[in-house]
XYZ file of C-alpha atoms in Angstrom:
277
model
C 2.712 -22.917 1.036
C 0.396 -23.154 4.088
C -3.366 -23.377 3.914
C -3.875 -19.705 4.794
C -1.449 -18.584 2.111
C -3.075 -20.895 -0.410
C -6.507 -19.472 0.368
C -5.214 -15.944 -0.078
C -3.358 -16.552 -3.355
C -5.141 -14.659 -6.116
C -7.851 -13.558 -3.678
C -7.228 -10.110 -2.230
C -10.407 -10.157 -0.153
C -9.323 -13.304 1.739
C -5.993 -11.907 2.894
C -5.228 -11.375 6.535
C -4.172 -7.902 7.576
C -1.376 -7.032 9.975
C -2.222 -4.814 12.949
C 0.659 -2.550 11.956
C 0.330 -2.967 8.204
C 2.178 -1.193 5.424
C -0.968 0.479 4.070
C -1.813 2.006 7.473
C 1.779 2.891 8.434
C 1.255 6.646 8.366
C -1.764 6.299 10.646
C -0.174 4.171 13.370
C 3.024 6.219 13.286
C 1.112 9.475 13.717
C -1.680 8.085 15.908
C -0.426 4.987 17.768
C -3.702 4.677 19.672
C -5.566 3.946 16.430
C -4.393 0.316 16.399
C -6.175 -0.446 19.665
C -9.332 1.341 18.478
C -9.452 -0.759 15.328
C -9.235 -3.944 17.383
C -12.455 -3.027 19.204
C -14.560 -2.990 16.040
C -15.487 -5.575 13.396
C -13.712 -5.485 10.037
C -15.472 -2.799 7.956
C -17.109 -3.749 4.676
C -15.084 -2.879 1.587
C -16.235 0.257 -0.254
C -17.141 0.208 -3.938
C -13.831 1.941 -4.615
C -11.857 -0.710 -2.743
C -13.688 -3.452 -4.620
C -12.911 -1.745 -7.920
C -9.234 -1.569 -6.944
C -9.284 -5.253 -6.041
C -10.656 -6.162 -9.480
C -7.957 -4.062 -11.146
C -5.202 -5.756 -9.135
C -6.549 -9.209 -9.894
C -6.783 -8.388 -13.604
C -3.172 -7.186 -13.651
C -2.091 -10.402 -11.912
C -3.728 -12.493 -14.630
C -1.766 -10.665 -17.346
C 1.537 -10.663 -15.456
C 1.304 -14.357 -14.563
C 0.691 -15.129 -18.239
C 3.687 -12.985 -19.223
C 5.928 -14.717 -16.681
C 4.704 -18.218 -17.468
C 4.967 -17.668 -21.224
C 8.709 -16.984 -21.281
C 8.249 -13.305 -20.414
C 6.109 -12.677 -23.467
C 2.445 -11.752 -23.900
C 0.517 -13.148 -26.842
C -1.980 -11.015 -28.751
C -4.551 -13.796 -28.546
C -4.323 -13.836 -24.756
C -4.697 -10.055 -24.517
C -7.769 -10.067 -26.744
C -9.336 -12.735 -24.547
C -8.569 -10.827 -21.331
C -9.832 -7.573 -22.841
C -13.123 -9.163 -23.897
C -13.691 -10.617 -20.412
C -12.811 -7.291 -18.776
C -15.244 -5.382 -21.013
C -17.963 -7.904 -20.214
C -17.354 -7.571 -16.459
C -16.770 -3.816 -16.253
C -18.945 -2.534 -19.089
C -16.041 -0.711 -20.749
C -12.434 -1.150 -21.883
C -11.100 1.425 -19.427
C -9.878 -0.928 -16.693
C -8.066 -3.115 -19.197
C -6.299 -0.092 -20.710
C -5.334 1.256 -17.295
C -3.886 -2.005 -16.005
C -1.902 -2.451 -19.233
C -0.208 0.887 -18.471
C 0.877 -0.626 -15.148
C 1.846 -3.988 -16.698
C 4.036 -2.320 -19.322
C 5.861 -0.297 -16.656
C 6.515 -3.513 -14.705
C 7.971 -5.127 -17.819
C 10.108 -2.035 -18.478
C 11.589 -2.372 -14.992
C 12.568 -5.998 -15.635
C 14.175 -5.141 -18.961
C 16.262 -2.368 -17.354
C 18.365 -4.871 -15.361
C 21.808 -5.887 -16.552
C 20.854 -9.554 -16.719
C 17.619 -11.539 -16.187
C 16.541 -10.684 -12.612
C 14.314 -12.479 -10.121
C 10.656 -11.499 -10.554
C 7.872 -11.932 -7.998
C 4.174 -11.111 -8.449
C 2.022 -10.426 -5.376
C 4.857 -11.307 -3.011
C 4.263 -11.367 0.748
C 6.954 -9.341 2.527
C 7.543 -9.593 6.270
C 8.927 -6.602 8.135
C 8.843 -8.315 11.546
C 7.674 -11.817 12.442
C 7.613 -11.003 16.169
C 5.262 -8.060 15.705
C 3.379 -9.703 12.830
C 4.233 -6.851 10.487
C 3.777 -7.841 6.865
C 2.323 -6.748 3.574
C 2.057 -7.788 -0.064
C 4.088 -6.156 -2.827
C 2.220 -6.008 -6.132
C 5.343 -6.618 -8.219
C 9.020 -6.797 -7.331
C 12.324 -7.389 -9.093
C 15.765 -8.078 -7.631
C 19.082 -8.386 -9.410
C 21.973 -6.387 -10.807
C 21.141 -2.987 -12.263
C 23.907 -0.624 -13.405
C 26.359 -2.968 -11.699
C 24.647 -2.592 -8.305
C 22.563 -5.144 -6.381
C 19.124 -3.550 -6.651
C 15.544 -4.211 -5.644
C 12.534 -2.600 -7.313
C 8.931 -2.659 -6.088
C 6.107 -1.482 -8.351
C 2.908 -0.558 -6.507
C -0.391 -0.189 -8.357
C -2.756 2.490 -7.043
C -6.014 2.333 -8.980
C -7.735 5.290 -7.332
C -8.181 8.477 -9.351
C -7.929 10.981 -6.506
C -4.835 12.938 -5.599
C -1.369 11.776 -6.499
C 0.314 9.584 -3.876
C 3.395 11.253 -2.427
C 6.551 9.175 -2.649
C 8.932 11.240 -0.523
C 8.728 10.395 3.202
C 5.921 7.925 2.552
C 5.878 5.362 5.424
C 4.034 2.725 3.366
C 6.665 2.717 0.626
C 9.506 2.721 3.158
C 7.835 -0.208 4.954
C 7.822 -2.239 1.735
C 11.421 -1.317 0.965
C 12.628 -2.320 4.435
C 10.655 -5.567 4.300
C 12.157 -6.427 0.911
C 15.661 -5.829 2.227
C 14.949 -8.131 5.191
C 13.300 -10.866 3.091
C 15.631 -10.956 0.093
C 18.480 -13.468 0.078
C 20.447 -11.023 -2.056
C 22.532 -8.330 -0.390
C 20.591 -5.429 -1.832
C 22.488 -2.148 -1.836
C 19.561 0.033 -2.849
C 15.822 -0.271 -3.392
C 13.423 1.701 -5.555
C 9.676 1.861 -5.009
C 7.665 3.024 -8.011
C 4.019 4.031 -7.593
C 1.823 3.685 -10.682
C -1.499 5.565 -10.761
C -2.739 4.966 -14.316
C -5.943 7.002 -13.904
C -4.253 10.350 -13.246
C -2.192 12.537 -15.581
C 1.233 12.168 -13.957
C 0.719 8.459 -13.595
C 3.936 7.343 -11.939
C 6.483 8.507 -9.384
C 9.306 6.819 -7.527
C 11.544 6.895 -4.476
C 15.034 5.429 -4.054
C 16.302 4.140 -0.698
C 19.980 3.785 0.170
C 21.191 1.498 2.956
C 21.313 4.509 5.287
C 17.746 5.452 4.350
C 16.573 1.910 5.059
C 18.347 1.821 8.427
C 16.616 5.089 9.398
C 13.175 3.815 8.386
C 13.682 0.407 9.997
C 14.305 2.128 13.326
C 11.404 4.567 12.932
C 8.900 1.883 11.901
C 10.041 -0.576 14.567
C 9.762 1.945 17.413
C 6.435 3.222 16.092
C 4.958 -0.267 15.858
C 6.220 -1.209 19.327
C 4.529 1.874 20.782
C 1.242 1.222 18.938
C 1.127 -2.440 19.953
C 1.898 -1.652 23.593
C -0.973 0.839 23.621
C -3.251 -1.737 22.010
C -2.262 -4.177 24.747
C -3.039 -1.542 27.426
C 0.589 -1.449 28.551
C 0.595 2.295 27.885
C -2.029 5.036 27.875
C -3.120 5.459 24.224
C -2.055 8.545 22.332
C -4.459 9.892 19.709
C -3.664 12.479 17.061
C -6.013 13.645 14.331
C -5.030 14.360 10.747
C -5.519 13.232 7.181
C -4.917 9.643 8.251
C -8.264 9.659 10.125
C -10.243 9.372 6.888
C -9.668 5.637 6.435
C -9.281 4.787 10.127
C -11.595 1.914 11.156
C -11.767 3.287 14.711
C -12.808 6.850 13.903
C -16.403 6.291 15.069
C -15.224 5.655 18.636
C -12.121 7.856 18.653
C -11.762 10.012 21.811
C -9.818 12.678 19.911
C -12.487 13.085 17.222
C -15.172 13.229 19.919
C -13.155 15.894 21.758
C -12.781 18.011 18.599
C -16.503 17.743 17.912
C -17.298 18.923 21.436
C -14.900 21.851 21.009
C -16.730 22.927 17.851
C -20.096 22.706 19.602
C -18.813 24.860 22.489
C -17.535 27.445 19.999
C -20.987 27.669 18.431
C -22.746 27.981 21.802
C -20.630 30.212 24.050
C -21.239 30.451 27.786
C -22.140 34.173 27.709
C -25.419 33.726 25.884
C -28.177 35.977 27.326
C -30.423 34.177 29.812
C -33.456 36.540 29.705
C -35.105 35.313 26.562
């Protein structure tokens, strides 16, 4: 493991981010010019919600690493210790309870395989070395399931807002394609399960066949190539507004947002106002 990877291990805040990352895939597919905008600004400070999510992920890693290193078992003594530390840090037991919902679903996935599978926790997955497209899967399993070579990714979403859609979700497809490319096993299908323990319907999933993965590999590759060329000024940037603008680091200097704001101002102050006032 290189020095950068070692520094990032167990430290979400220290991780490097790809220009065309998995988490921002919808944004750069829909608005390829956003990549170049983000490069013009300093890395934004993490919000309190992002920091809370980071703590939840790191807590789940502690439990899962114990489970894996203890012969795929979790001792009651260990859980009581982790719970006490979590209550001390967070002021309540809620985070511990929520991450245990996620941990138990991860363990269920492992136990559903025909024979002991390969398990990876916080595994870096590379979609494309040339374009520096990579991301980190929270939890993944590969092996034989129902007689078929299968990969499963479990993604923890700690936010308590709206439910994350799984169908046609570029981030999930990105992870699935990257797993297929990185795995030494000839995976025939991949499932991505999203776990949102703080909402009522707390998990959903999407299966990808080889044909699905081939479709997404092409779509993501072409989209990233376009975004990176625009960022390198090889093409005139294309900007499109939508729900993806909310978390865009370049929204404060975005030409499209500025244009929409000007349009609204013009609507409020039409040209045919009376002049004799």
